[in-house]
mmCIF file of C-alpha atoms in Angstrom:
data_model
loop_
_atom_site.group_PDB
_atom_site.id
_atom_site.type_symbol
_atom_site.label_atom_id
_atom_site.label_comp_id
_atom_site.label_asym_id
_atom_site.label_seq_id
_atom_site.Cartn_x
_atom_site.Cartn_y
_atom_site.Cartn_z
ATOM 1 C CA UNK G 1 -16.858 -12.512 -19.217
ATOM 2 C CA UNK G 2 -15.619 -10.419 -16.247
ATOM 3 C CA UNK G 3 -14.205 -12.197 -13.116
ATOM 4 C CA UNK G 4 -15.922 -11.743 -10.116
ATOM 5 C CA UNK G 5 -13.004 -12.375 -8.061
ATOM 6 C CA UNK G 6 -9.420 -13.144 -8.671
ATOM 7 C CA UNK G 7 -5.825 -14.189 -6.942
ATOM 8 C CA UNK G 8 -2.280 -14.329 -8.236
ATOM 9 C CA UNK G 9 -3.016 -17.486 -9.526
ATOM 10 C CA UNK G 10 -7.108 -17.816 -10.250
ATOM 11 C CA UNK G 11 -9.970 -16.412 -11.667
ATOM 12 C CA UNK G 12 -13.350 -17.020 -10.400
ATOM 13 C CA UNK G 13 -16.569 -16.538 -12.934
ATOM 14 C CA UNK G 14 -20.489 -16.326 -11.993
ATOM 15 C CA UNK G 15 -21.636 -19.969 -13.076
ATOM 16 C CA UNK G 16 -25.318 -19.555 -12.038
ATOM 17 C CA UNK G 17 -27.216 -19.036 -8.875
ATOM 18 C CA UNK G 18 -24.727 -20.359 -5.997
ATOM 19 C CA UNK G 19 -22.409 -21.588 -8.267
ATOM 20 C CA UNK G 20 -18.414 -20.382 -8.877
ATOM 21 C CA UNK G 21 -16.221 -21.112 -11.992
ATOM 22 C CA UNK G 22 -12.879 -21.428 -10.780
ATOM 23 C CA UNK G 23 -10.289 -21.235 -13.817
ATOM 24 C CA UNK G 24 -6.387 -21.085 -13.478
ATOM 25 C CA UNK G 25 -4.531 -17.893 -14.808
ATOM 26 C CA UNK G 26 -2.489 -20.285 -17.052
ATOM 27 C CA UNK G 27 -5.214 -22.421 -17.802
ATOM 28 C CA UNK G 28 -3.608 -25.543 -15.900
ATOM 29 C CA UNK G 29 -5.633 -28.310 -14.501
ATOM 30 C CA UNK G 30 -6.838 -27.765 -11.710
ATOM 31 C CA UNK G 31 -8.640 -31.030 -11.122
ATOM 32 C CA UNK G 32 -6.280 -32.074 -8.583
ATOM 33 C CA UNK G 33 -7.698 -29.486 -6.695
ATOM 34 C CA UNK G 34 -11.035 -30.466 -6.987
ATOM 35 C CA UNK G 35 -10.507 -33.820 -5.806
ATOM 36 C CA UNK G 36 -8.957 -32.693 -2.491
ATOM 37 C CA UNK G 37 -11.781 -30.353 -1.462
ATOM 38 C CA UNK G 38 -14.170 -33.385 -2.685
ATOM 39 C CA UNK G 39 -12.278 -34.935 -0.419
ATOM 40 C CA UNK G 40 -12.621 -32.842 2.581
ATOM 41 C CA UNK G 41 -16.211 -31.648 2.065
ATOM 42 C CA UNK G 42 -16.867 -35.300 2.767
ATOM 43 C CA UNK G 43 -15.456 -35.129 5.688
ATOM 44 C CA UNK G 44 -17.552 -32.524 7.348
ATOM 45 C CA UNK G 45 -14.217 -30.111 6.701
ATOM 46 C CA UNK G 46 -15.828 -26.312 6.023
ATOM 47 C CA UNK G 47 -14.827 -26.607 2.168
ATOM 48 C CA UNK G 48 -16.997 -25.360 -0.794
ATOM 49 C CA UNK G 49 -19.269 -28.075 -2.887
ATOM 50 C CA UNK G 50 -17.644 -29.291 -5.885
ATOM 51 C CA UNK G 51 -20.269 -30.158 -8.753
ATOM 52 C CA UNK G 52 -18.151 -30.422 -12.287
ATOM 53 C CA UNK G 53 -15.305 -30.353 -13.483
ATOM 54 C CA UNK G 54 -14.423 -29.830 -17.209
ATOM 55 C CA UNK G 55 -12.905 -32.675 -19.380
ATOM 56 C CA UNK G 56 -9.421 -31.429 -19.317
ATOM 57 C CA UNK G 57 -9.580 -30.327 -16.054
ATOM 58 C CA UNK G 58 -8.933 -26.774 -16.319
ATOM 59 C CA UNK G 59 -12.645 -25.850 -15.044
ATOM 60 C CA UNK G 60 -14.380 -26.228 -11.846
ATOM 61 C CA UNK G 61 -17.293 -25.192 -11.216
ATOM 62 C CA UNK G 62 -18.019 -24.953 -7.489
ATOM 63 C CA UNK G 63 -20.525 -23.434 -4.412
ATOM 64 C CA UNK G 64 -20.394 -19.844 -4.237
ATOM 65 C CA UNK G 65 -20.010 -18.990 -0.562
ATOM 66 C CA UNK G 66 -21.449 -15.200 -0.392
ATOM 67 C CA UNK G 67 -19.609 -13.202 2.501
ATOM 68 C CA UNK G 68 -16.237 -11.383 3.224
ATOM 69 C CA UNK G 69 -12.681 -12.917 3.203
ATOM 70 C CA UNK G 70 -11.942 -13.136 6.917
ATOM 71 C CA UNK G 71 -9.089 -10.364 5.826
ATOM 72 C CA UNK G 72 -11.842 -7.968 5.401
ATOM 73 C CA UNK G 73 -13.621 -8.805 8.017
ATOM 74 C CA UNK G 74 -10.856 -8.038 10.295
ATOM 75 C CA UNK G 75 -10.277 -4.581 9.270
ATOM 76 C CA UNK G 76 -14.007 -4.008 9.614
ATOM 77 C CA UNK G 77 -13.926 -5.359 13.389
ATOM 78 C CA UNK G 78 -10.540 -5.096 14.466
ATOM 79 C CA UNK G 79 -10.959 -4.992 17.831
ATOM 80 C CA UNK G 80 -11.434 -9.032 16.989
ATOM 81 C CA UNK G 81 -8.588 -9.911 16.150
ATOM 82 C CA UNK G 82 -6.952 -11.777 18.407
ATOM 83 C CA UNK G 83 -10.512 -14.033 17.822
ATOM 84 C CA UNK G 84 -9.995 -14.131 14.387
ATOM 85 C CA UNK G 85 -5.959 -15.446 15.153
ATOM 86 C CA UNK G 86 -8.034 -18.299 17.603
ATOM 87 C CA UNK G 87 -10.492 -19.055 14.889
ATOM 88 C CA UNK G 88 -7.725 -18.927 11.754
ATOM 89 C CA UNK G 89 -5.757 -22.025 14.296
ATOM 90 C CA UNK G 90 -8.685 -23.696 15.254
ATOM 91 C CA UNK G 91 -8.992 -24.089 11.385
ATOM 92 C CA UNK G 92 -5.608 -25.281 10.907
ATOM 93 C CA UNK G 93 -5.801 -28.180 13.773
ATOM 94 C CA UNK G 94 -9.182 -29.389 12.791
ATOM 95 C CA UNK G 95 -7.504 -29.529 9.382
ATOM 96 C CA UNK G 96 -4.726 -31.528 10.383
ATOM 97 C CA UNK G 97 -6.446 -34.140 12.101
ATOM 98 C CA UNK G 98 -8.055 -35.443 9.055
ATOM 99 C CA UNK G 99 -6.183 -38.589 7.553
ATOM 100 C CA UNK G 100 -3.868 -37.883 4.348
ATOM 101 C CA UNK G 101 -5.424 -39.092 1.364
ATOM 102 C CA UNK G 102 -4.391 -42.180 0.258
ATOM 103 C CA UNK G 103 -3.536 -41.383 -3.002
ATOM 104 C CA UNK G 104 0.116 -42.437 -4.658
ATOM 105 C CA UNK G 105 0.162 -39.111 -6.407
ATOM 106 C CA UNK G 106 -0.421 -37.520 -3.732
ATOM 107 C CA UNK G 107 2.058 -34.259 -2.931
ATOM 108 C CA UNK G 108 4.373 -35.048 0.122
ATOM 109 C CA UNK G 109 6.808 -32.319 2.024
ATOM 110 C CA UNK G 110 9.296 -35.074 3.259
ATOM 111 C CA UNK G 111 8.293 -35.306 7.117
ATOM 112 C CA UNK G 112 5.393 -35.744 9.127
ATOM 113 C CA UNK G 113 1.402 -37.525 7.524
ATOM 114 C CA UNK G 114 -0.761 -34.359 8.154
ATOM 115 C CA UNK G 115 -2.894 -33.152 5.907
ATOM 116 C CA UNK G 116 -1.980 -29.022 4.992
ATOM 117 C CA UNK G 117 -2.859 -26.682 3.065
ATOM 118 C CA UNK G 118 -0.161 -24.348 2.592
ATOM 119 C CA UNK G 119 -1.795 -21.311 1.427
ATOM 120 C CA UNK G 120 -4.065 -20.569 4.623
ATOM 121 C CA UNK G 121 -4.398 -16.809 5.145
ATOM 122 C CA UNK G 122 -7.194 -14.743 5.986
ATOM 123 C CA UNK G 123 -7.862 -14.005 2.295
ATOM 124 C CA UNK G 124 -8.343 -17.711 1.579
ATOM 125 C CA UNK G 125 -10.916 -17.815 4.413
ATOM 126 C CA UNK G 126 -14.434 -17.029 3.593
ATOM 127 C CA UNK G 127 -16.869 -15.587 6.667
ATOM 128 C CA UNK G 128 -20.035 -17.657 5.075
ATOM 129 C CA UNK G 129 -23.388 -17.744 6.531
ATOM 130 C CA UNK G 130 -22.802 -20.979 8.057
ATOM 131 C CA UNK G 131 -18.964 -19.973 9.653
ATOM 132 C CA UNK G 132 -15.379 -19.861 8.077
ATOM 133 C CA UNK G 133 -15.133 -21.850 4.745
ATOM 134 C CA UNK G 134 -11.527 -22.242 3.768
ATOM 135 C CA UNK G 135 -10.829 -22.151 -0.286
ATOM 136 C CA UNK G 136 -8.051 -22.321 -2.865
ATOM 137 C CA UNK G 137 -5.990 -25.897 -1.598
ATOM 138 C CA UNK G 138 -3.447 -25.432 -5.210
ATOM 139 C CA UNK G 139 -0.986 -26.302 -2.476
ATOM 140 C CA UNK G 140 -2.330 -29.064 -0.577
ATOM 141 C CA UNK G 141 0.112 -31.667 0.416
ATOM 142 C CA UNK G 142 1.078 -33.962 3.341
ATOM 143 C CA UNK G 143 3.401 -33.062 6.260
ATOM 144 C CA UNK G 144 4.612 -31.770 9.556
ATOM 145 C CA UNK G 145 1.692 -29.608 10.639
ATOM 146 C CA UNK G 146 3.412 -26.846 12.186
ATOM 147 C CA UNK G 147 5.300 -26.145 8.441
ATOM 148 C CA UNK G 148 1.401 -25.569 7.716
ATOM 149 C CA UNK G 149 1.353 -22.594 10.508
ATOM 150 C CA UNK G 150 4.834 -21.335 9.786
ATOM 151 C CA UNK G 151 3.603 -20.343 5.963
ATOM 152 C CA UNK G 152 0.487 -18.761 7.245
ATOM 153 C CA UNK G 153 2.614 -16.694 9.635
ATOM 154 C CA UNK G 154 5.280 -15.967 6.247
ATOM 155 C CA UNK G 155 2.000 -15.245 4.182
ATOM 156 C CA UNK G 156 0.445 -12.709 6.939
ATOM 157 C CA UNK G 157 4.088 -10.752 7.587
ATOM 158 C CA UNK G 158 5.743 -10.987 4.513
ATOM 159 C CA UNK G 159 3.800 -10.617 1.180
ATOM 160 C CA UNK G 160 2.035 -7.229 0.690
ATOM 161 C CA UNK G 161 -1.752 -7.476 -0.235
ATOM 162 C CA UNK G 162 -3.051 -6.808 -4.102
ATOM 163 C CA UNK G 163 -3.699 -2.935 -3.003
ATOM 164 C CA UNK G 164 -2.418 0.215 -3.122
ATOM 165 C CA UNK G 165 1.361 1.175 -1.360
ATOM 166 C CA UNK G 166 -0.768 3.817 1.525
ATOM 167 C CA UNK G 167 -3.265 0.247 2.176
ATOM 168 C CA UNK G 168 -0.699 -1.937 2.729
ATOM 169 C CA UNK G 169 1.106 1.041 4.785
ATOM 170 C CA UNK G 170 -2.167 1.466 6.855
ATOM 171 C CA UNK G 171 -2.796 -2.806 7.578
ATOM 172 C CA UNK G 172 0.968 -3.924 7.898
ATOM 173 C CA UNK G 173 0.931 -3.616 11.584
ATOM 174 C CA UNK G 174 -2.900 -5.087 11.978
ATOM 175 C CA UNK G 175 -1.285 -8.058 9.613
ATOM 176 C CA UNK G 176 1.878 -8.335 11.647
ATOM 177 C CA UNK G 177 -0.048 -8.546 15.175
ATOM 178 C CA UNK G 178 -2.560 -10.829 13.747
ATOM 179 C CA UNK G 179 0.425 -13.058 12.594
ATOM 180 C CA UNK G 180 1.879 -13.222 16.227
ATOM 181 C CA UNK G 181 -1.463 -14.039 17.685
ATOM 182 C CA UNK G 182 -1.924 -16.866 15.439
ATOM 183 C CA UNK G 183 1.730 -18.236 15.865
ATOM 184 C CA UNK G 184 1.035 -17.519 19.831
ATOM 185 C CA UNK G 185 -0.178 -21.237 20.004
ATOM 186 C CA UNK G 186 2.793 -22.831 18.002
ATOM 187 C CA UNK G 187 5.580 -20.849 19.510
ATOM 188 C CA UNK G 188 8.527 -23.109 20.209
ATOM 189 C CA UNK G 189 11.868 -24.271 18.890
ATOM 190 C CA UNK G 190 10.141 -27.197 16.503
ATOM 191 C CA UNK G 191 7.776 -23.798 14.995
ATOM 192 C CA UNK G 192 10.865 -22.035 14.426
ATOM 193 C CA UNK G 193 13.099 -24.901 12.741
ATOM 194 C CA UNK G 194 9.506 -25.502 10.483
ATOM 195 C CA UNK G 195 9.335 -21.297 10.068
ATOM 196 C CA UNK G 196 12.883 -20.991 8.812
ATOM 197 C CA UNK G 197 12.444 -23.757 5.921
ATOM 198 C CA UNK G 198 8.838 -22.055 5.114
ATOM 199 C CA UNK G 199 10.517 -18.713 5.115
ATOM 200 C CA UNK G 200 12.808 -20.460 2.587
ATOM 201 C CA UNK G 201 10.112 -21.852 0.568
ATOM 202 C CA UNK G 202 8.131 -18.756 -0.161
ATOM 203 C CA UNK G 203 10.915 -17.043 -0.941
ATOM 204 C CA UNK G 204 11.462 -19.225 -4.132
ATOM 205 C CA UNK G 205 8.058 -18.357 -5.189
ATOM 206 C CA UNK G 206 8.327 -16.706 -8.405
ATOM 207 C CA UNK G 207 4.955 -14.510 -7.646
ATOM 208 C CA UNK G 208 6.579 -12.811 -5.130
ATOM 209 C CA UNK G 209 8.327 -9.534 -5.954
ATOM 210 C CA UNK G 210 12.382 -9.479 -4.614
ATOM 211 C CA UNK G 211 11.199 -7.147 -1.416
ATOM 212 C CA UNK G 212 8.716 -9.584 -0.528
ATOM 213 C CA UNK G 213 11.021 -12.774 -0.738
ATOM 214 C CA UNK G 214 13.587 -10.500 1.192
ATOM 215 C CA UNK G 215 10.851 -10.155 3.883
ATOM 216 C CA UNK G 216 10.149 -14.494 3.841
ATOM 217 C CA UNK G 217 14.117 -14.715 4.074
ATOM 218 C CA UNK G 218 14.564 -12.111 7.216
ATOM 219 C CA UNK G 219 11.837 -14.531 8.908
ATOM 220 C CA UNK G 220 14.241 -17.130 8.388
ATOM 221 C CA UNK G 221 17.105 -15.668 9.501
ATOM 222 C CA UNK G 222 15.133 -14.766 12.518
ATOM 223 C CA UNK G 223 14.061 -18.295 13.165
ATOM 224 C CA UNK G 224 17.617 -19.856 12.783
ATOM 225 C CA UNK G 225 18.994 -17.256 15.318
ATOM 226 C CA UNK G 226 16.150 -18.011 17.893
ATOM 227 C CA UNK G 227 17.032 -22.008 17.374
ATOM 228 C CA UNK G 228 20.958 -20.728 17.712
ATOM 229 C CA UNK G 229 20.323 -18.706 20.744
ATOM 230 C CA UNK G 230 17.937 -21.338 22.468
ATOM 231 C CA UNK G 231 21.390 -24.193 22.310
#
């Protein structure tokens, strides 16, 4: 069975009408995910449905929200963008606002009770029928909010997209404005001490190639000289 869509880390499947198979690369459970979007679909947050999940977790089978990734949609109307940068924040304070959930197992990042996402770029943003439904939450954890922005600005500077070299040539400067109209809001020494350590942290991610983590540790560098400069 062919994929319909896939990521660095899943694979999604046609389950049936409006229905998604989500299934892990490595075939690891990804129940834990499930539970979280459960979690925040019933709190009104714009998440897909859950309705199974297989016995050993490693299967999900969730609502299919038909539309493009609000990456695409950009580059079709990119005379939007600095909407799209509102909309992509607006998502990440609404998010934030919901309580942690009060699970004991639940992943913490050492400061602050917010609830983040920590993968939350345009490509994890859906334009549905019904307005912006945010996906993939592998990386959901509680803590300071603004870490939650400074990855979203590392993951729309720093990583290249799954395209060709001349693509990522042609949308590296529509990615890099977009990224500075979405930090606009959060722009301050407290976003730069959160954008060094999530400059930091991406660049330990071991899906990265070494030119991309050298890109997450120049934003670093750039943060620590902006908190240096500032006194």
């Amino acid at each position: 069975m062919e994929p319909v869509a896939s990521g660095r880390d899943c694979e999604m499947f046609d389950a049936g009408p409006g229905r998604l198979l989500r299934r892990a690369r490595n075939r690891r459970s990804i129940e834990p995910e499930a539970r979280i979007i459960t979690y925040l679909h019933e709190r009104g947050y714009p998440v897909p449905e859950i309705y199974d999940v297989s016995a050993d977790g490693t299967e999900v089978v969730m609502e299919r929200v038909d539309g493009p990734n609000m990456g695409d949609a950009l580059m079709r109307r990119p005379w939007k963008l600095k909407a799209y940068a509102n909309r992509l924040a607006d998502l990440h304070d609404d998010l934030h606002t919901i309580p942690v959930p009060p699970w004991p197992d639940f992943r913490s990042m050492g400061d602050g009770n917010h609830l983040l996402h920590l993968d939350f770029h345009p490509l994890n943003v859906v334009m549905g029928p019904q307005g912006p439904v945010v996906v993939d939450w592998t990386n959901a954890a509680a803590g300071n909010p603004l870490l939650d922005a400074a990855v979203t600005y590392v993951l729309l500077t720093c990583p290249r997209l799954s395209e060709s070299a001349w693509v990522n040539r042609a949308v590296q400067p529509g990615r890099t404005l977009l990224g500075r109209a979405f930090a606009t809001r959060y722009r301050g020494p407290a976003f730069d001490e959160q954008l060094a350590r999530a400059g930091d942290l991406k660049a330990l991610d071991t899906n990265l190639a070494s030119d991309e983590a050298s890109a997450c540790r120049r934003v670093s560098e750039q943060a620590r000289r902006r908190i240096a400069a500032a006194g």
